[in-house]
Coordinates of N, CA and C in Angstrom, one line a residue:
M1 N 132.5 108.4 125.3 CA 132.7 107.3 124.5 C 133.4 106.8 123.3
S2 N 133.5 106.0 122.6 CA 135.2 105.3 122.3 C 135.0 105.9 120.9
N3 N 136.2 106.3 120.2 CA 136.8 106.1 118.8 C 135.8 105.0 117.7
A4 N 136.3 103.5 118.3 CA 135.7 102.5 117.8 C 134.3 103.0 117.3
T5 N 133.8 103.3 118.6 CA 132.0 103.5 118.7 C 131.3 104.4 118.0
Q6 N 132.2 105.9 118.1 CA 132.0 107.1 117.1 C 131.8 106.4 115.8
S7 N 132.4 105.2 116.1 CA 133.3 105.4 113.9 C 131.8 104.3 113.7
A8 N 131.6 103.8 114.5 CA 129.9 102.8 113.7 C 129.0 104.0 114.2
L9 N 129.0 104.4 115.2 CA 127.7 105.5 114.1 C 127.0 106.1 114.0
R10 N 128.6 107.3 113.3 CA 128.4 108.0 111.9 C 128.6 106.6 110.3
G11 N 129.0 105.1 111.1 CA 128.8 104.6 109.8 C 129.4 104.5 109.1
S12 N 131.4 104.9 109.6 CA 132.3 105.6 108.5 C 134.0 104.7 109.0
P13 N 134.6 103.5 107.9 CA 134.6 102.6 107.8 C 136.9 103.4 109.4
R14 N 136.5 102.1 110.0 CA 138.4 103.0 110.5 C 139.1 102.9 109.9
E15 N 139.4 102.3 108.9 CA 140.8 102.3 108.4 C 140.7 102.1 106.8
P16 N 141.0 102.7 105.8 CA 141.0 102.3 104.2 C 140.8 101.6 103.8
G17 N 139.9 101.2 103.6 CA 139.7 100.1 102.3 C 139.2 98.7 103.5
N18 N 138.7 99.0 104.7 CA 137.1 97.8 104.9 C 136.0 98.3 104.4
Q19 N 135.3 97.4 103.9 CA 133.6 97.8 104.2 C 133.5 97.8 105.3
R20 N 132.4 98.8 104.7 CA 131.3 98.9 106.4 C 130.1 98.0 106.5
A21 N 130.9 98.3 108.0 CA 129.2 96.1 108.3 C 127.9 96.9 108.7
A22 N 127.3 96.7 108.5 CA 126.5 96.0 109.0 C 125.9 96.1 110.4
F23 N 125.1 96.7 110.7 CA 124.5 96.2 111.8 C 124.8 94.7 111.6
G24 N 124.7 94.2 113.2 CA 124.1 92.7 113.1 C 124.3 92.3 111.9
G25 N 124.6 92.3 110.5 CA 124.7 91.6 110.1 C 123.4 92.1 108.0
I26 N 122.9 93.2 109.0 CA 122.3 93.5 107.9 C 122.4 94.1 107.3
E27 N 122.5 93.8 105.7 CA 122.2 94.4 104.7 C 121.4 96.0 104.2
K28 N 120.2 96.0 104.2 CA 119.2 96.3 103.5 C 118.4 97.7 105.4
S29 N 117.8 98.0 104.6 CA 117.5 99.3 105.0 C 115.7 98.3 105.3
A30 N 115.2 98.3 107.0 CA 113.8 98.7 107.3 C 112.7 99.9 107.2
V31 N 113.6 101.0 106.1 CA 113.0 101.7 105.9 C 112.2 101.6 105.1
R32 N 111.1 102.2 105.1 CA 110.6 101.6 103.0 C 110.6 103.3 102.6
T33 N 110.7 102.7 101.7 CA 110.9 104.0 100.2 C 109.4 104.8 100.0
T34 N 109.6 106.4 99.9 CA 108.5 107.8 100.0 C 107.0 106.7 98.9
A35 N 107.2 105.8 98.0 CA 106.9 105.8 97.2 C 105.2 104.4 97.7
D36 N 106.1 104.0 98.4 CA 105.4 102.7 99.5 C 104.6 103.1 100.4
R37 N 105.1 104.4 101.3 CA 103.9 105.1 101.6 C 103.1 105.8 101.4
P38 N 101.6 105.3 103.1 CA 100.3 105.2 102.8 C 100.8 106.9 102.8
D39 N 99.3 107.4 102.4 CA 99.1 108.9 101.5 C 98.4 109.8 103.0
F40 N 99.3 110.4 103.7 CA 98.6 110.4 105.4 C 97.8 111.6 105.1
T41 N 97.9 112.4 104.2 CA 97.4 113.5 104.3 C 95.8 113.0 103.5
A42 N 95.8 112.4 102.4 CA 95.2 111.8 101.7 C 93.8 111.1 103.0
I43 N 94.8 110.5 104.2 CA 93.7 108.6 104.5 C 93.4 110.3 106.2
Q44 N 94.1 111.1 106.4 CA 93.3 112.4 107.8 C 92.5 113.6 107.1
Q45 N 92.4 112.9 105.7 CA 90.9 114.0 105.0 C 89.9 113.2 104.4
S46 N 90.2 111.7 104.5 CA 88.4 111.1 103.9 C 87.0 111.9 104.9
A47 N 86.8 111.6 104.6 CA 85.5 111.3 105.6 C 85.5 110.1 106.7
E48 N 86.3 108.6 106.8 CA 86.1 107.4 107.1 C 87.2 108.0 108.7
F49 N 88.0 108.8 108.3 CA 88.6 109.0 109.3 C 88.3 110.2 110.2
R50 N 87.4 111.0 109.5 CA 87.2 112.1 110.3 C 85.7 111.1 110.9
S51 N 84.6 110.8 110.3 CA 83.6 109.6 111.8 C 85.2 109.3 113.1
L52 N 85.6 108.0 111.7 CA 87.1 107.9 113.4 C 87.5 108.8 114.4
R53 N 87.7 110.1 114.1 CA 87.6 111.3 115.4 C 86.8 111.6 115.7
R54 N 85.2 112.1 115.6 CA 84.8 112.3 115.4 C 83.9 111.0 116.7
R55 N 84.3 109.8 116.2 CA 83.8 109.1 117.1 C 84.6 109.3 118.8
L56 N 85.7 108.5 118.2 CA 86.7 109.3 119.7 C 86.6 110.4 120.6
K57 N 86.9 111.6 119.7 CA 85.9 112.5 120.6 C 84.9 112.3 121.6
W58 N 83.8 111.8 121.1 CA 82.2 111.5 121.5 C 82.6 110.4 122.8
F59 N 84.0 110.1 122.9 CA 84.4 109.2 124.4 C 85.0 110.3 125.2
V60 N 85.8 110.5 124.9 CA 87.1 110.8 125.0 C 87.3 112.2 126.1
F61 N 86.4 113.2 124.8 CA 85.3 114.1 126.2 C 85.3 114.6 127.7
P62 N 83.9 113.8 127.2 CA 82.6 113.6 127.8 C 84.1 112.5 129.2
A63 N 84.4 111.9 128.8 CA 85.1 111.2 130.6 C 85.8 112.0 130.4
T64 N 86.7 112.7 130.4 CA 88.1 114.3 130.9 C 86.6 114.5 131.8
A65 N 86.4 115.3 131.1 CA 85.1 116.4 131.4 C 84.8 116.0 132.9
F66 N 84.5 115.0 133.2 CA 83.9 114.0 134.0 C 84.1 114.0 135.2
F67 N 85.7 113.5 135.2 CA 87.3 112.2 135.6 C 87.5 114.5 136.1
L68 N 88.1 114.9 134.9 CA 88.5 116.5 135.7 C 88.0 116.8 136.8
I69 N 87.0 117.0 136.8 CA 85.2 117.9 137.5 C 84.8 116.3 138.7
W70 N 85.4 116.1 138.7 CA 85.5 114.8 140.1 C 87.0 115.3 141.4
Y71 N 87.5 114.9 140.2 CA 88.9 115.0 141.2 C 89.2 116.5 141.2
M72 N 88.6 117.6 140.6 CA 88.8 119.3 140.9 C 87.5 119.1 142.6
S73 N 86.3 118.6 142.3 CA 85.8 118.4 143.8 C 86.7 118.0 144.6
Y74 N 87.1 116.4 144.5 CA 87.8 116.3 145.8 C 87.9 117.5 146.5
V75 N 88.7 118.0 145.7 CA 90.3 118.8 146.5 C 90.1 119.8 146.5
V76 N 88.9 120.6 146.6 CA 87.8 121.4 146.8 C 87.0 121.4 148.2
A77 N 86.8 120.2 147.9 CA 85.9 119.6 149.5 C 87.1 118.8 151.1
A78 N 88.7 118.8 150.5 CA 89.5 118.4 150.6 C 90.3 119.4 151.4
A79 N 90.1 121.2 150.2 CA 90.4 121.7 150.8 C 89.4 122.7 151.5
Y80 N 88.9 123.1 151.4 CA 86.9 124.5 152.1 C 86.2 123.2 153.0
F81 N 86.3 121.6 153.0 CA 84.9 121.2 154.1 C 85.7 120.5 154.1
P82 N 86.3 119.8 154.6 CA 87.5 119.1 155.6 C 87.0 118.7 157.2
E83 N 86.0 119.3 157.8 CA 85.2 119.0 158.7 C 84.0 117.6 158.6
E84 N 83.3 118.0 157.1 CA 82.9 116.9 156.6 C 84.1 115.6 156.3
L85 N 84.9 115.7 155.6 CA 85.4 115.0 154.6 C 85.5 114.0 155.8
A86 N 86.1 114.8 157.4 CA 86.6 113.7 158.5 C 85.2 113.4 159.2
R87 N 84.3 112.9 158.7 CA 83.1 112.4 159.3 C 83.3 111.5 158.7
T88 N 83.4 110.7 160.9 CA 83.3 109.1 160.4 C 82.3 108.7 159.8
V89 N 82.1 107.1 158.7 CA 81.5 106.1 158.1 C 81.2 104.6 159.5
Y90 N 82.7 104.3 158.9 CA 82.0 103.2 159.6 C 83.3 103.1 160.4
G91 N 83.5 103.2 161.8 CA 85.2 102.6 162.8 C 85.2 103.8 162.4
E92 N 87.2 103.7 161.9 CA 88.4 104.4 160.7 C 87.9 104.9 160.0
V93 N 86.7 104.9 159.3 CA 87.1 104.9 157.6 C 86.0 105.8 158.2
N94 N 86.8 107.0 157.6 CA 85.7 108.9 157.2 C 85.7 109.1 156.2
V95 N 84.8 109.6 156.0 CA 84.0 110.2 153.8 C 85.1 110.6 153.6
G96 N 86.6 110.9 153.8 CA 87.4 111.5 152.6 C 87.3 110.1 151.5
L97 N 88.3 109.1 153.0 CA 88.7 108.5 152.5 C 88.3 107.7 151.5
L98 N 87.3 108.0 151.7 CA 86.3 107.0 150.3 C 85.7 107.4 149.3
L99 N 86.1 108.8 149.6 CA 86.2 109.5 148.5 C 88.0 109.6 147.9
G100 N 88.6 109.3 148.1 CA 90.4 109.3 147.7 C 90.5 107.8 146.7
I101 N 89.2 107.0 147.9 CA 88.9 105.3 147.7 C 88.7 105.6 146.2
G102 N 87.6 106.3 145.8 CA 86.7 106.4 145.4 C 87.7 106.5 143.8
Q103 N 88.4 107.5 144.0 CA 89.5 107.9 142.9 C 90.4 107.6 142.3
F104 N 90.5 106.1 142.8 CA 91.2 104.7 142.0 C 90.4 104.2 141.7
V105 N 89.0 104.2 141.8 CA 88.2 103.3 141.4 C 87.7 104.0 140.0
T106 N 87.7 105.4 140.3 CA 87.6 105.5 138.5 C 88.0 105.3 137.6
T107 N 89.7 105.9 138.4 CA 89.9 105.8 137.6 C 90.9 104.6 136.7
V108 N 90.3 103.7 137.3 CA 90.2 101.6 136.7 C 88.4 101.7 136.1
G109 N 88.0 101.9 137.0 CA 86.4 101.8 136.1 C 86.8 102.5 134.3
L110 N 87.2 104.7 134.6 CA 87.4 104.5 133.2 C 88.2 104.3 132.6
T111 N 89.2 104.1 132.5 CA 91.1 103.7 131.8 C 90.0 102.0 131.6
T112 N 89.5 100.9 131.6 CA 88.5 99.7 131.3 C 86.9 100.3 130.6
L113 N 86.6 101.1 130.8 CA 85.2 101.9 129.5 C 86.7 101.8 128.5
Y114 N 87.5 103.0 129.0 CA 88.4 103.1 127.9 C 88.5 102.0 126.2
V115 N 89.0 101.0 127.4 CA 89.2 100.1 126.7 C 89.0 99.2 125.3
R116 N 88.0 99.0 126.1 CA 86.1 98.2 125.7 C 86.4 98.9 125.1
F117 N 86.0 100.8 124.6 CA 85.6 101.4 123.3 C 86.6 100.9 122.6
A118 N 87.6 101.2 122.6 CA 88.8 101.1 121.3 C 88.6 99.7 121.1
R119 N 88.3 98.8 121.5 CA 88.7 97.9 120.3 C 87.7 97.4 120.4
R120 N 85.1 97.8 120.2 CA 84.4 97.9 119.4 C 84.2 98.3 118.5
H121 N 84.8 100.4 118.9 CA 84.5 100.8 118.0 C 86.0 101.8 117.3
I122 N 86.6 101.8 117.8 CA 87.7 102.5 117.4 C 89.0 101.4 117.1
D123 N 88.9 100.3 117.2 CA 90.4 99.3 116.5 C 89.7 98.5 115.5
P124 N 88.2 98.4 115.3 CA 88.0 97.4 114.0 C 88.1 99.4 113.0
R125 N 87.5 100.6 113.4 CA 87.7 100.9 111.9 C 88.7 101.4 111.7
V126 N 90.2 101.5 112.6 CA 91.6 102.0 112.0 C 92.2 101.4 111.1
D127 N 92.0 99.3 111.0 CA 92.4 99.0 110.5 C 91.7 98.3 109.3
E128 N 90.8 99.3 109.3 CA 90.1 98.7 108.0 C 90.4 100.9 107.3
I129 N 90.6 100.9 107.7 CA 91.4 102.7 107.4 C 92.9 102.2 107.0
R130 N 93.3 101.2 107.8 CA 94.2 100.8 107.1 C 94.6 100.0 105.8
E131 N 94.2 99.6 105.5 CA 93.8 98.1 105.0 C 93.3 99.2 102.9
Q132 N 92.6 99.6 103.4 CA 92.5 100.7 102.6 C 93.5 102.0 102.2
A133 N 94.2 101.8 103.4 CA 95.4 102.7 102.3 C 96.6 102.0 102.2
G134 N 96.2 100.2 102.3 CA 97.4 99.8 101.6 C 99.1 100.0 102.3
E135 N 97.9 99.2 104.5 CA 99.5 99.7 104.3 C 99.1 97.6 105.2
F136 N 98.8 96.9 105.1 CA 98.6 95.9 105.2 C 99.0 95.5 104.3
D137 N 98.9 95.9 103.1 CA 99.2 94.8 102.0 C 101.0 94.7 101.0
R138 N 101.3 94.3 102.7 CA 103.0 93.4 102.8 C 102.7 92.1 101.8

């Protein structure tokens, strides 16, 4: 890194008497002052936030458990029952191939369900909490 780059990153002027140049001509900091920030501790302790977290857990934990059990059973079947997975279903397609493709289908399906769940149930409540905290009052 050159001295000019290091000086710019440190924010110190290169030559005495030069004024410090702001990045891209921006003179004002984008960081909000502490007084403008929401009280995150109060938000976290609010009934609305706890309810939101509980609602999210009721979806995430069962979905995660389902997928992990489904994935591990596929791995165990591949390790201990290869002859069953090698059983032909149609032409060159066997049970193992169908279960492997099922892993991808399950991943896409769970992702779709989560996105739908978040849009309908989580995002509107997050917006309410942000509004109550004054975050949208700009």
